[in-house]
Tab-separated table of C-alpha atoms in Angstrom:
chain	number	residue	atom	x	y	z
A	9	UNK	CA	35.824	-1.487	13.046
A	10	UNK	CA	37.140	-1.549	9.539
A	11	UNK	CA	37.328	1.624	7.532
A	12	UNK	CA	34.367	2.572	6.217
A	13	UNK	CA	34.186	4.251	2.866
A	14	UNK	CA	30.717	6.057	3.854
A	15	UNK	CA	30.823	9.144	6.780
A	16	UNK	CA	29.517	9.148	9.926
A	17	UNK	CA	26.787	10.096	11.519
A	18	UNK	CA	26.032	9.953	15.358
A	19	UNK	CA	23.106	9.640	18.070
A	20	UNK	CA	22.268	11.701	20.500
A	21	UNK	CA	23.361	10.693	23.880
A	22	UNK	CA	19.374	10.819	24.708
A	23	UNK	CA	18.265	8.511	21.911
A	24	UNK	CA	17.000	5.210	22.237
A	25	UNK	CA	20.169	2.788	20.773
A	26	UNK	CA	18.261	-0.142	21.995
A	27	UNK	CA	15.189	0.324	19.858
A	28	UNK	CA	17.132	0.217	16.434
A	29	UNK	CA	19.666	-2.769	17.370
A	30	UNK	CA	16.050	-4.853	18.264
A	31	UNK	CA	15.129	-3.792	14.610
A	32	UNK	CA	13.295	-0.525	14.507
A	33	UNK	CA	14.037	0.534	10.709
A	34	UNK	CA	13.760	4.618	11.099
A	35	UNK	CA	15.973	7.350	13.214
A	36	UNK	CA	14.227	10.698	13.040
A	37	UNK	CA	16.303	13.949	12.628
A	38	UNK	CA	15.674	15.018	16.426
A	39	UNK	CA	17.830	11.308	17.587
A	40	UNK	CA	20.564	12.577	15.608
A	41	UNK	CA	23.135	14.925	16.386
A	42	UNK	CA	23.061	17.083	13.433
A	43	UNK	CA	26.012	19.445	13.166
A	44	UNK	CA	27.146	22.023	10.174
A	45	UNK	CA	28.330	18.549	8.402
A	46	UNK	CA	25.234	16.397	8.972
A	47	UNK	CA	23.438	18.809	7.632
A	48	UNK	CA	25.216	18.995	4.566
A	49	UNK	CA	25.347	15.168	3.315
A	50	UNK	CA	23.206	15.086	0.008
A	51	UNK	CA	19.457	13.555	0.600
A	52	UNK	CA	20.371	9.822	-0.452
A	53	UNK	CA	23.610	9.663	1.570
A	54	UNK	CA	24.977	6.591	2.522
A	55	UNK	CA	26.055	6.614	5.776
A	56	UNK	CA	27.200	4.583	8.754
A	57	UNK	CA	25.246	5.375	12.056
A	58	UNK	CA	26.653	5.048	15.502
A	59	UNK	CA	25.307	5.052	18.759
A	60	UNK	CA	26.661	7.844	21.356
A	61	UNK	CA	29.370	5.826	22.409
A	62	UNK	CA	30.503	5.376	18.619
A	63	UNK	CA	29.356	1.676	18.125
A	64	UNK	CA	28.177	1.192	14.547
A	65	UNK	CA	24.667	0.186	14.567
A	66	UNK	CA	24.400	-0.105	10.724
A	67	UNK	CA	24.861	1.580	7.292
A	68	UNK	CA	21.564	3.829	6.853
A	69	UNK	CA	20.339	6.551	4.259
A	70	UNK	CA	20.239	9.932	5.149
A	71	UNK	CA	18.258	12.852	4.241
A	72	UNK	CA	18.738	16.152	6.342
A	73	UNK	CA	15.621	17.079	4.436
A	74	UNK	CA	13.255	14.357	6.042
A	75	UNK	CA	11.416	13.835	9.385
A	76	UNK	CA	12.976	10.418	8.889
A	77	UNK	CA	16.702	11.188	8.868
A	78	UNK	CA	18.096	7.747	8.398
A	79	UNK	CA	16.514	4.260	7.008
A	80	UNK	CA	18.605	1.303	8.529
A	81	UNK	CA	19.547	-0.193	4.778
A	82	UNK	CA	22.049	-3.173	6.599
A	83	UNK	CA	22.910	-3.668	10.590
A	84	UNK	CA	26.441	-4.858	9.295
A	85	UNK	CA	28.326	-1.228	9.375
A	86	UNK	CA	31.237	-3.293	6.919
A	87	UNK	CA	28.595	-3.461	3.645
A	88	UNK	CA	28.828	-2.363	0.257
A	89	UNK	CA	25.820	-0.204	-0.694
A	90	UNK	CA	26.471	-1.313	-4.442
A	91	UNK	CA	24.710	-3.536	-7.265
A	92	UNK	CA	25.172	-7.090	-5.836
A	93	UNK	CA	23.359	-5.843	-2.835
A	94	UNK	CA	20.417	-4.640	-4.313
A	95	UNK	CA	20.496	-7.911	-6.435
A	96	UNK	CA	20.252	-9.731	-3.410
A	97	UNK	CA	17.406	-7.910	-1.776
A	98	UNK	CA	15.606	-8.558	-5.083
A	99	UNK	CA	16.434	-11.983	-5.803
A	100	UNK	CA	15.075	-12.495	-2.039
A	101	UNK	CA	11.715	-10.356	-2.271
A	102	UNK	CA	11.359	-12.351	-5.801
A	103	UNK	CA	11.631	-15.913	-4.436
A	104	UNK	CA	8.933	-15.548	-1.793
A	105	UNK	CA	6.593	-14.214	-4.914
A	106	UNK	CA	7.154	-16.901	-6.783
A	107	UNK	CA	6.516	-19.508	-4.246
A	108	UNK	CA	3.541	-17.520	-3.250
A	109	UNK	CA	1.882	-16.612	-6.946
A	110	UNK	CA	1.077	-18.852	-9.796
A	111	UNK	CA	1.317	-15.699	-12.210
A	112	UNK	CA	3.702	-12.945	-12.188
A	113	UNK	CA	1.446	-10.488	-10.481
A	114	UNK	CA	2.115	-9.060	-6.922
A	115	UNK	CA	4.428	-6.358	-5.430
A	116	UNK	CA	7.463	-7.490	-5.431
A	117	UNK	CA	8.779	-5.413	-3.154
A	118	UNK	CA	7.214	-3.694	-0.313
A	119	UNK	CA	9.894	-1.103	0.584
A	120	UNK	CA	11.445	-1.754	4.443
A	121	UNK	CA	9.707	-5.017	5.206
A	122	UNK	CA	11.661	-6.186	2.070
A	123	UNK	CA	14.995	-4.962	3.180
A	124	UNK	CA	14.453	-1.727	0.370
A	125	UNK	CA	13.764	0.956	2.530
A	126	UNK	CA	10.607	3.245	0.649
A	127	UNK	CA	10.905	1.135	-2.406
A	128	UNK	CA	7.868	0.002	-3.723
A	129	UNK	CA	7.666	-2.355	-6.920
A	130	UNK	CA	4.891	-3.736	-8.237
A	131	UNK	CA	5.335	-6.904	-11.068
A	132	UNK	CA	2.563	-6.770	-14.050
A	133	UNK	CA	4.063	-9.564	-16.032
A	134	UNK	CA	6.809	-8.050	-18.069
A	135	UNK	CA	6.610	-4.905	-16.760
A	136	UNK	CA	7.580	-3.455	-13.438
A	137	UNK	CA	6.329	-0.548	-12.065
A	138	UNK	CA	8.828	1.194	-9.303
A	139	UNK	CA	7.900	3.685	-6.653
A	140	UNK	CA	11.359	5.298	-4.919
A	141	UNK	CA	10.356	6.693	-2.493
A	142	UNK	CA	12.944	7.719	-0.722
A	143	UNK	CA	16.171	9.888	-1.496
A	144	UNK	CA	18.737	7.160	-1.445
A	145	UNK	CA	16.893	4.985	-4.346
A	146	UNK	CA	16.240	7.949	-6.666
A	147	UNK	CA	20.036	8.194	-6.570
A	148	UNK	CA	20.441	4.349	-6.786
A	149	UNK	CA	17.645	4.390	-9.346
A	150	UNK	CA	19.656	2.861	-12.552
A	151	UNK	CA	20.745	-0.107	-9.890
A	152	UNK	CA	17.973	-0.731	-9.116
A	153	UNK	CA	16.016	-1.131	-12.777
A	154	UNK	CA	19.528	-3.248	-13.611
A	155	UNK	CA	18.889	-5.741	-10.612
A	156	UNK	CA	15.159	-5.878	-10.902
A	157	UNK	CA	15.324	-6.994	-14.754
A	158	UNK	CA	18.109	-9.513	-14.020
A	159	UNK	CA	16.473	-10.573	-11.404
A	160	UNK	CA	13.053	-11.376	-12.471
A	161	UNK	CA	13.649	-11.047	-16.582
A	162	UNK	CA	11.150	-7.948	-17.290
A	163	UNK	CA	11.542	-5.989	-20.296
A	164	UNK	CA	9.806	-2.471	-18.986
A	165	UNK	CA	10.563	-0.962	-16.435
A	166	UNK	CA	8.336	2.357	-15.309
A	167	UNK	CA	8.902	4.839	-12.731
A	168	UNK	CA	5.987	6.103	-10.896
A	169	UNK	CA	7.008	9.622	-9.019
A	170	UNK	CA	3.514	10.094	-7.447
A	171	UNK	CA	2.369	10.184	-3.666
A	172	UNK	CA	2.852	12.017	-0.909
A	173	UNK	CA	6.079	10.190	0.173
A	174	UNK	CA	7.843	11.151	-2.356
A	175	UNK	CA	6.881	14.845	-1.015
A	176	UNK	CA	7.605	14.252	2.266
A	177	UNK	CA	10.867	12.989	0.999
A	178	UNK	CA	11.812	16.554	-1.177
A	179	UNK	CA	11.594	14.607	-4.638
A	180	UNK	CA	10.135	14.927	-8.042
A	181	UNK	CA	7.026	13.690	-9.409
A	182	UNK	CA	7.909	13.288	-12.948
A	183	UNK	CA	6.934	9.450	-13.828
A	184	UNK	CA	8.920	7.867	-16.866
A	185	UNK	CA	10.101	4.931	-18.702
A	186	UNK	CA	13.234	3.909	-17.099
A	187	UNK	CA	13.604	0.852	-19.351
A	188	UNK	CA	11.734	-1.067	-22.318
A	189	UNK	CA	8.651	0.901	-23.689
A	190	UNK	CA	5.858	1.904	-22.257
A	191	UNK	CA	2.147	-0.546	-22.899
A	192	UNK	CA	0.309	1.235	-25.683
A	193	UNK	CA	-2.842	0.604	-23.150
A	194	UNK	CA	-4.003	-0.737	-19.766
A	195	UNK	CA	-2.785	-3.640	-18.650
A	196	UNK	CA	-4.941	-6.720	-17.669
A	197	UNK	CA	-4.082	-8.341	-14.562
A	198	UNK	CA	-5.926	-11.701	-13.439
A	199	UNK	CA	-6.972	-12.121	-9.840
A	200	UNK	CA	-9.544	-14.186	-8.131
A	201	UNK	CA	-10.557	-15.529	-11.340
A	202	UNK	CA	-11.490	-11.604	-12.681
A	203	UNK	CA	-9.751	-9.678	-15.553
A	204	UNK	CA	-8.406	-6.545	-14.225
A	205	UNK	CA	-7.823	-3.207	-16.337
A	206	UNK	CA	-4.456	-1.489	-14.883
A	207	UNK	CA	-3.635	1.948	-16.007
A	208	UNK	CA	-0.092	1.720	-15.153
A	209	UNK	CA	1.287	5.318	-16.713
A	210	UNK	CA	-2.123	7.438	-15.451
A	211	UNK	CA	-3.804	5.393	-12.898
A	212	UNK	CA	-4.085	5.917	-8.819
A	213	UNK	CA	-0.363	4.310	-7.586
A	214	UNK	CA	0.936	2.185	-9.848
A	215	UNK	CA	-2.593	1.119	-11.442
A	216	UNK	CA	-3.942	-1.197	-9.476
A	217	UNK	CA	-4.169	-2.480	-5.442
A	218	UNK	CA	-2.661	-6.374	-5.287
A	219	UNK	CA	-3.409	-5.516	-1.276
A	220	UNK	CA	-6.970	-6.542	-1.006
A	221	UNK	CA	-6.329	-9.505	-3.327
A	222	UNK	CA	-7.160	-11.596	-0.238
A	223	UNK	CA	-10.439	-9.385	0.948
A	224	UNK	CA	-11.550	-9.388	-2.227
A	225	UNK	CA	-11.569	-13.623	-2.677
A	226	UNK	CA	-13.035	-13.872	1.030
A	227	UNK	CA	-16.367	-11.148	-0.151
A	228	UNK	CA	-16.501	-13.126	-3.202
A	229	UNK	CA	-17.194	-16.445	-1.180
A	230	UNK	CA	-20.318	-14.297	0.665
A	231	UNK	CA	-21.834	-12.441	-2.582
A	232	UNK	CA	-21.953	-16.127	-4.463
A	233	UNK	CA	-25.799	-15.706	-6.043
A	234	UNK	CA	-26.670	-11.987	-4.374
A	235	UNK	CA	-26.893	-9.223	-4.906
A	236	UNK	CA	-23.383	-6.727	-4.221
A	237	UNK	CA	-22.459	-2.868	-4.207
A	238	UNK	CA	-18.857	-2.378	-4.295
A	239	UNK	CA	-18.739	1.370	-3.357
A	240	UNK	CA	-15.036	3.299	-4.082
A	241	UNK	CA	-15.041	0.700	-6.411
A	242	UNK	CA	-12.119	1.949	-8.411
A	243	UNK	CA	-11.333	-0.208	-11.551
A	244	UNK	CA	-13.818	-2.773	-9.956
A	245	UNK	CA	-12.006	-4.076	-6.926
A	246	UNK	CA	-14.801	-6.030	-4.877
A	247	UNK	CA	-17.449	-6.354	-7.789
A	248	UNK	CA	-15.548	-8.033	-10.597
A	249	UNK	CA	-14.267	-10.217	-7.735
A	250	UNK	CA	-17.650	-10.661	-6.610
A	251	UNK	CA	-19.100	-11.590	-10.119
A	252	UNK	CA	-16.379	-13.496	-10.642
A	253	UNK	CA	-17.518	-16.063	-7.753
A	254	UNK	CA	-20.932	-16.112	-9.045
A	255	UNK	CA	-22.915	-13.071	-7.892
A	256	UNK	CA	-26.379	-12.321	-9.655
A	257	UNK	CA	-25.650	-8.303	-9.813
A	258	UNK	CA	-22.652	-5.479	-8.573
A	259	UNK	CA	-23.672	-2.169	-8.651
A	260	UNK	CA	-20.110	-0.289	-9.058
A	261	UNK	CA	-19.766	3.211	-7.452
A	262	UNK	CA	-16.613	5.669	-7.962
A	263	UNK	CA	-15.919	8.989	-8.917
A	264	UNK	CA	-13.691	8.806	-11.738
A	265	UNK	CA	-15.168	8.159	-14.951
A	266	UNK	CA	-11.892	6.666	-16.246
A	267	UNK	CA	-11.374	4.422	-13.350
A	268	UNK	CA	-15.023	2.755	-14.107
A	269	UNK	CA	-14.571	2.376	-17.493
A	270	UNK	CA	-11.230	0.144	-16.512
A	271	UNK	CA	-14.270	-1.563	-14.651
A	272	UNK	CA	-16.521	-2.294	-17.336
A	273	UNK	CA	-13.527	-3.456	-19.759
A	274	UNK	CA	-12.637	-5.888	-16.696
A	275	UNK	CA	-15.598	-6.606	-16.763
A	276	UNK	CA	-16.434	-7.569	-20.274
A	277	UNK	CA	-12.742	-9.615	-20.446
A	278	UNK	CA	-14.037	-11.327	-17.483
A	279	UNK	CA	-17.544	-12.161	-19.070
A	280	UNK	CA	-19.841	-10.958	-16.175
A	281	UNK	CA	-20.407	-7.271	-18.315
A	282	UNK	CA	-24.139	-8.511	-18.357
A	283	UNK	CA	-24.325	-7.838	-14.448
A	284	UNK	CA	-22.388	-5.026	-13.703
A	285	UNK	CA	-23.840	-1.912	-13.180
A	286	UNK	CA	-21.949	1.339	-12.934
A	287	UNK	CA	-22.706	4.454	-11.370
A	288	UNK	CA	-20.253	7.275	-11.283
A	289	UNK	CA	-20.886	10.281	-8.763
A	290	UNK	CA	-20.085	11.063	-5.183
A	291	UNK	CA	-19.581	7.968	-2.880
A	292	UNK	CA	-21.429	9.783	-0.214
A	293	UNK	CA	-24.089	11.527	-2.153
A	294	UNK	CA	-24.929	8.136	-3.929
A	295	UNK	CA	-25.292	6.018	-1.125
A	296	UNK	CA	-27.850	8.688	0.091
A	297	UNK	CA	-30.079	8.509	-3.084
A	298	UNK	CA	-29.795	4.149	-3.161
A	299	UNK	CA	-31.119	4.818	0.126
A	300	UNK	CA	-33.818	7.441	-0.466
A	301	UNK	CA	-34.549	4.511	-3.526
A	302	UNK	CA	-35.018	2.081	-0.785
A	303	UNK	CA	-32.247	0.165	-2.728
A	304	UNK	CA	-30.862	-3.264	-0.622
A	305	UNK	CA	-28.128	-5.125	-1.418
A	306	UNK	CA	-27.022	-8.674	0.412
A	307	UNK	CA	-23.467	-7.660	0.412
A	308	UNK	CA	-22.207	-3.947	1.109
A	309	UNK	CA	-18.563	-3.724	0.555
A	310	UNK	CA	-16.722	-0.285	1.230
A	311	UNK	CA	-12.869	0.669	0.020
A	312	UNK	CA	-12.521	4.031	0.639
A	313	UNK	CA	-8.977	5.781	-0.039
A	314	UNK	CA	-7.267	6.837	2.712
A	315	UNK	CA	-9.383	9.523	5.114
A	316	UNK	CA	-6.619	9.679	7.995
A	317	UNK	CA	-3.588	9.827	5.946
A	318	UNK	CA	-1.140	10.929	9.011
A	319	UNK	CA	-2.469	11.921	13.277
A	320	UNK	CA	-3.182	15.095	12.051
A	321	UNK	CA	-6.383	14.284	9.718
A	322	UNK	CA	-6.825	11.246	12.189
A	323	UNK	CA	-9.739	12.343	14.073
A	324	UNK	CA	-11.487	13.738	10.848
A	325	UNK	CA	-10.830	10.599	9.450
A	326	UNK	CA	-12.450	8.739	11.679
A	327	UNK	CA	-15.630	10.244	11.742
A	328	UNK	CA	-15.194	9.862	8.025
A	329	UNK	CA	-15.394	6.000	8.377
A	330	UNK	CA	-18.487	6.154	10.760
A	331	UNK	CA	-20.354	8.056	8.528
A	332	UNK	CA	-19.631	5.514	5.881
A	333	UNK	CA	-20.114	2.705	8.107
A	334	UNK	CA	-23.398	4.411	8.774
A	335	UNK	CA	-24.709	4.831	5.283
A	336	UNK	CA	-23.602	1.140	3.894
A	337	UNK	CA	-25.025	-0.412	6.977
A	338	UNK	CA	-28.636	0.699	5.667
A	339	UNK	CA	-28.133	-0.478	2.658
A	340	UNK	CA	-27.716	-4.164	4.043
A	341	UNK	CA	-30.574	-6.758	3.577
A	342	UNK	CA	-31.514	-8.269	6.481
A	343	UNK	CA	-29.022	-11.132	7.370
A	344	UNK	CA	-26.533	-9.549	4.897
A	345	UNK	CA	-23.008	-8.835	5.112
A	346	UNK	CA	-21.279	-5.578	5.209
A	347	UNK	CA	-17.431	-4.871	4.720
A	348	UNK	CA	-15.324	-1.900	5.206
A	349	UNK	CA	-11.860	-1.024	4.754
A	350	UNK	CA	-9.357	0.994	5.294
A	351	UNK	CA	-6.109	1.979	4.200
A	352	UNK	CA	-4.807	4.416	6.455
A	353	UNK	CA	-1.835	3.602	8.548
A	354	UNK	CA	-2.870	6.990	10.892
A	355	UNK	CA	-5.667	5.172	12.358
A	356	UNK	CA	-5.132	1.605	13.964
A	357	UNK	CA	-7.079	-1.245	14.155
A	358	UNK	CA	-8.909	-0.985	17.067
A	359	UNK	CA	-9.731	2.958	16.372
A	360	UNK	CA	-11.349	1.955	12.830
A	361	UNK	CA	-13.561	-1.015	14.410
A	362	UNK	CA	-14.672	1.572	16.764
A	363	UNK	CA	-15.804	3.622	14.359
A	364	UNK	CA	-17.143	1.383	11.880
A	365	UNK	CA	-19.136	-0.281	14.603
A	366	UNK	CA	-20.442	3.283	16.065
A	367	UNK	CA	-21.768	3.516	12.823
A	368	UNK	CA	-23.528	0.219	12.125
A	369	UNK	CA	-25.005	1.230	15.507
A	370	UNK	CA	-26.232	4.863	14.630
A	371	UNK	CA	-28.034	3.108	11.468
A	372	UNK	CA	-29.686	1.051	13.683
A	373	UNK	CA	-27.852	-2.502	13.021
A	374	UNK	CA	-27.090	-4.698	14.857
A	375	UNK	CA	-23.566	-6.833	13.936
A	376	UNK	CA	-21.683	-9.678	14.211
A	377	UNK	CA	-18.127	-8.935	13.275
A	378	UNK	CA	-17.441	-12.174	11.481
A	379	UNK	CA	-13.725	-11.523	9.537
A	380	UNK	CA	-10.741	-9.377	9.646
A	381	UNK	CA	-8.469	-9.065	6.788
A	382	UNK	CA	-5.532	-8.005	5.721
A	383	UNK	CA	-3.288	-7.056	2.736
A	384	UNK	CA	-1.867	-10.022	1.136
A	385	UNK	CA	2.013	-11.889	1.766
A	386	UNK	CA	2.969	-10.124	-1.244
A	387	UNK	CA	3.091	-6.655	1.478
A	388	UNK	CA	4.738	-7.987	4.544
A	389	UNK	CA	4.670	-5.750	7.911
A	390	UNK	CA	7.674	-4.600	9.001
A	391	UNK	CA	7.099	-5.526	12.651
A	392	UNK	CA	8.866	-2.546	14.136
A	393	UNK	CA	6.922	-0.248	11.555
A	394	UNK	CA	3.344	0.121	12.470
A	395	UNK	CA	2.922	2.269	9.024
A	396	UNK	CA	3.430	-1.461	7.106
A	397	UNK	CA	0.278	-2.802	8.007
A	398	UNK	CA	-1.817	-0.032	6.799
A	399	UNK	CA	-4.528	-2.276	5.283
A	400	UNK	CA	-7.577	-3.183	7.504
A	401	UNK	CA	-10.975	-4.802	6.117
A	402	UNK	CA	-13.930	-5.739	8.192
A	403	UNK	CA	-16.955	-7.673	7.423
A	404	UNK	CA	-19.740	-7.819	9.639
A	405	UNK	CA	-23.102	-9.985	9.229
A	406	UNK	CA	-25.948	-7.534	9.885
């Protein structure tokens, strides 16, 4: 092969070869033979892999630091790791978005389904909000801001260090302006015909979820002229949607006081403040007392964050979602419509309609499961990377 200006770093004879050349994006640090000098490449590391017989499989980014050892960043072993690259991964991820979106709102990149391995950027307008998670774009960070305002003509840029990836990874969480200023306030995103309030400096990832922007348009078609509860209702997810496509009433439940007043100023921009309730306390402890109220709603709509984060809290988790399954599900007026999501890659599809249906049955419902959603084109699954399609919503007619 040509010279490479980037070391080398080897399989195991043991490891699966196969597996990455069909696409799989990750090589964990037990595949890899990891001498004295493997182990001393800088997290961020550009380097190209080889299988045991010393084929290059690809140019990947290392961290001796990190379960995952190397993300596959190109299968051609000859690339350049440089400026122009990253420009072209952007200009890509950005012409999808713009075929897909009307309005410059959407992730615009969704780390290694967009050829950015643990790069997450999400577009508000003007201002781009970028998650690196992973060593190798810290250290490519001022690229990256470079390519993503040429690319798609932002003025801020923002750099949002939190989340448990970037932990997992060994990196920082100090957020910062990386380019621009920084909004004097939340932002205000439209969606679904609703006014959203993002808090894109001090709110939960980088201030709002674009990922249900489908779920949330398909429980707006059922709540048209009923009644809704949007519990974990953050800055009003489901129940601006909801009012949005015509719904009488949303009763909004969440435990941050900060996220729900995002929810009432989305809601007054939207003009539906009139019927939105709030109601900030405990999503558990809350359902309970609607219940105890003998409070019904004709559409139930759960988005809780994630309770099986990784296989260790899976099982925990789980019962976690049949418990709320249980306690929305008698909440539901007869011949109304419950939905609940999830966002945690840890547990699958089929283990979260288990539970959610275990628990429509222990309230004593019976259910017709009528959708299942996704997250929206703007997060493409990697389909070697089960962890990409984290996002599951169900919606059952009781």
């Amino acid at each position: 092969m040509t010279s490479s200006p980037y070391p080398v770093i080897r399989l195991r004879p043991k490891a699966e070869a196969r597996a990455i050349r069909h696409g799989a994006p990750w090589v964990f640090d037990n595949e890899i033979v990891t001498d004295r000098r493997t182990r001393a490449l800088a997290p961020g590391t550009i380097a190209v892999l080889e299988d045991a017989e010393r084929a290059p499989l690809g140019l990947v980014a290392v961290n001796p630091a990190s379960r995952i050892m190397g993300r596959m960043l190109d299968r051609d072993a000859a690339a350049r790791i440089d400026s122009e690259w990253i420009a072209a991964r952007l200009a890509r991820a950005h012409e999808m978005r713009a075929r897909l979106y009307d309005a410059p709102f959407y992730r615009l990149v969704h780390a290694e389904a967009d050829g950015l391995p643990g790069v997450v950027i999400d577009r508000f307008d003007d201002i781009a909000v970028i998650q690196p998670n992973a060593a190798w774009a810290e250290g490519l960070l001022p690229q990256i801001v470079e390519a993503v305002q040429a690319v798609t003509g932002v003025t801020t840029v923002l750099k949002n260090a939190a989340g448990r990836a970037r932990t997992l990874e060994g990196l920082d969480e100090e957020s910062s302006v990386l380019a621009g200023r920084a909004p004097e306030g939340p932002m205000p995103v439209p969606m679904n015909g609703a006014t959203y309030m993002a808090d894109l400096l001090g709110g939960q990832k980088t201030g709002i979820f674009y990922d249900q922007r489908p779920n949330h348009a398909f429980a707006a078609r059922l709540a048209r002229g009923v009644r809704v509860l949007d519990v974990f209702s953050h800055v009003g997810g489901f129940a601006l949607a909801a009012l949005a496509g015509e719904a009488t009433h949303a009763l909004a439940v969440d435990g941050s006081a900060p996220a729900l007043d995002l929810a009432r100023e989305g809601a007054e921009r939207t003009g539906v403040a009139d019927r939105l309730e709030i109601r900030r306390g405990d999503a558990f402890a809350v359902m309970e007392a609607l219940a105890g109220e003998g409070a019904q709603f004709d559409v139930v709509i759960c988005d809780p964050p994630a309770f099986a984060p990784s296989k260790k809290a899976l099982e925990k988790g789980l019962r976690a979602y049949e418990r709320v399954a249980r306690l929305a599900a008698g909440l539901v007026a007869p011949d109304g419509y419950l939905g609940l999501c999830s966002c945690s890659h840890a547990a699958d599809l089929a283990r979260f309609r288990t539970a959610c249906t275990r628990g429509i049955g222990r309230a004593g419902r019976d259910a017709a499961l009528i959708h299942t959603g996704f997250a929206g084109p703007d997060h493409p699954q990697h389909p070697h990377l089960a962890e990409s399609g984290y996002l599951k919503a169900l919606f059952y007619r009781l």
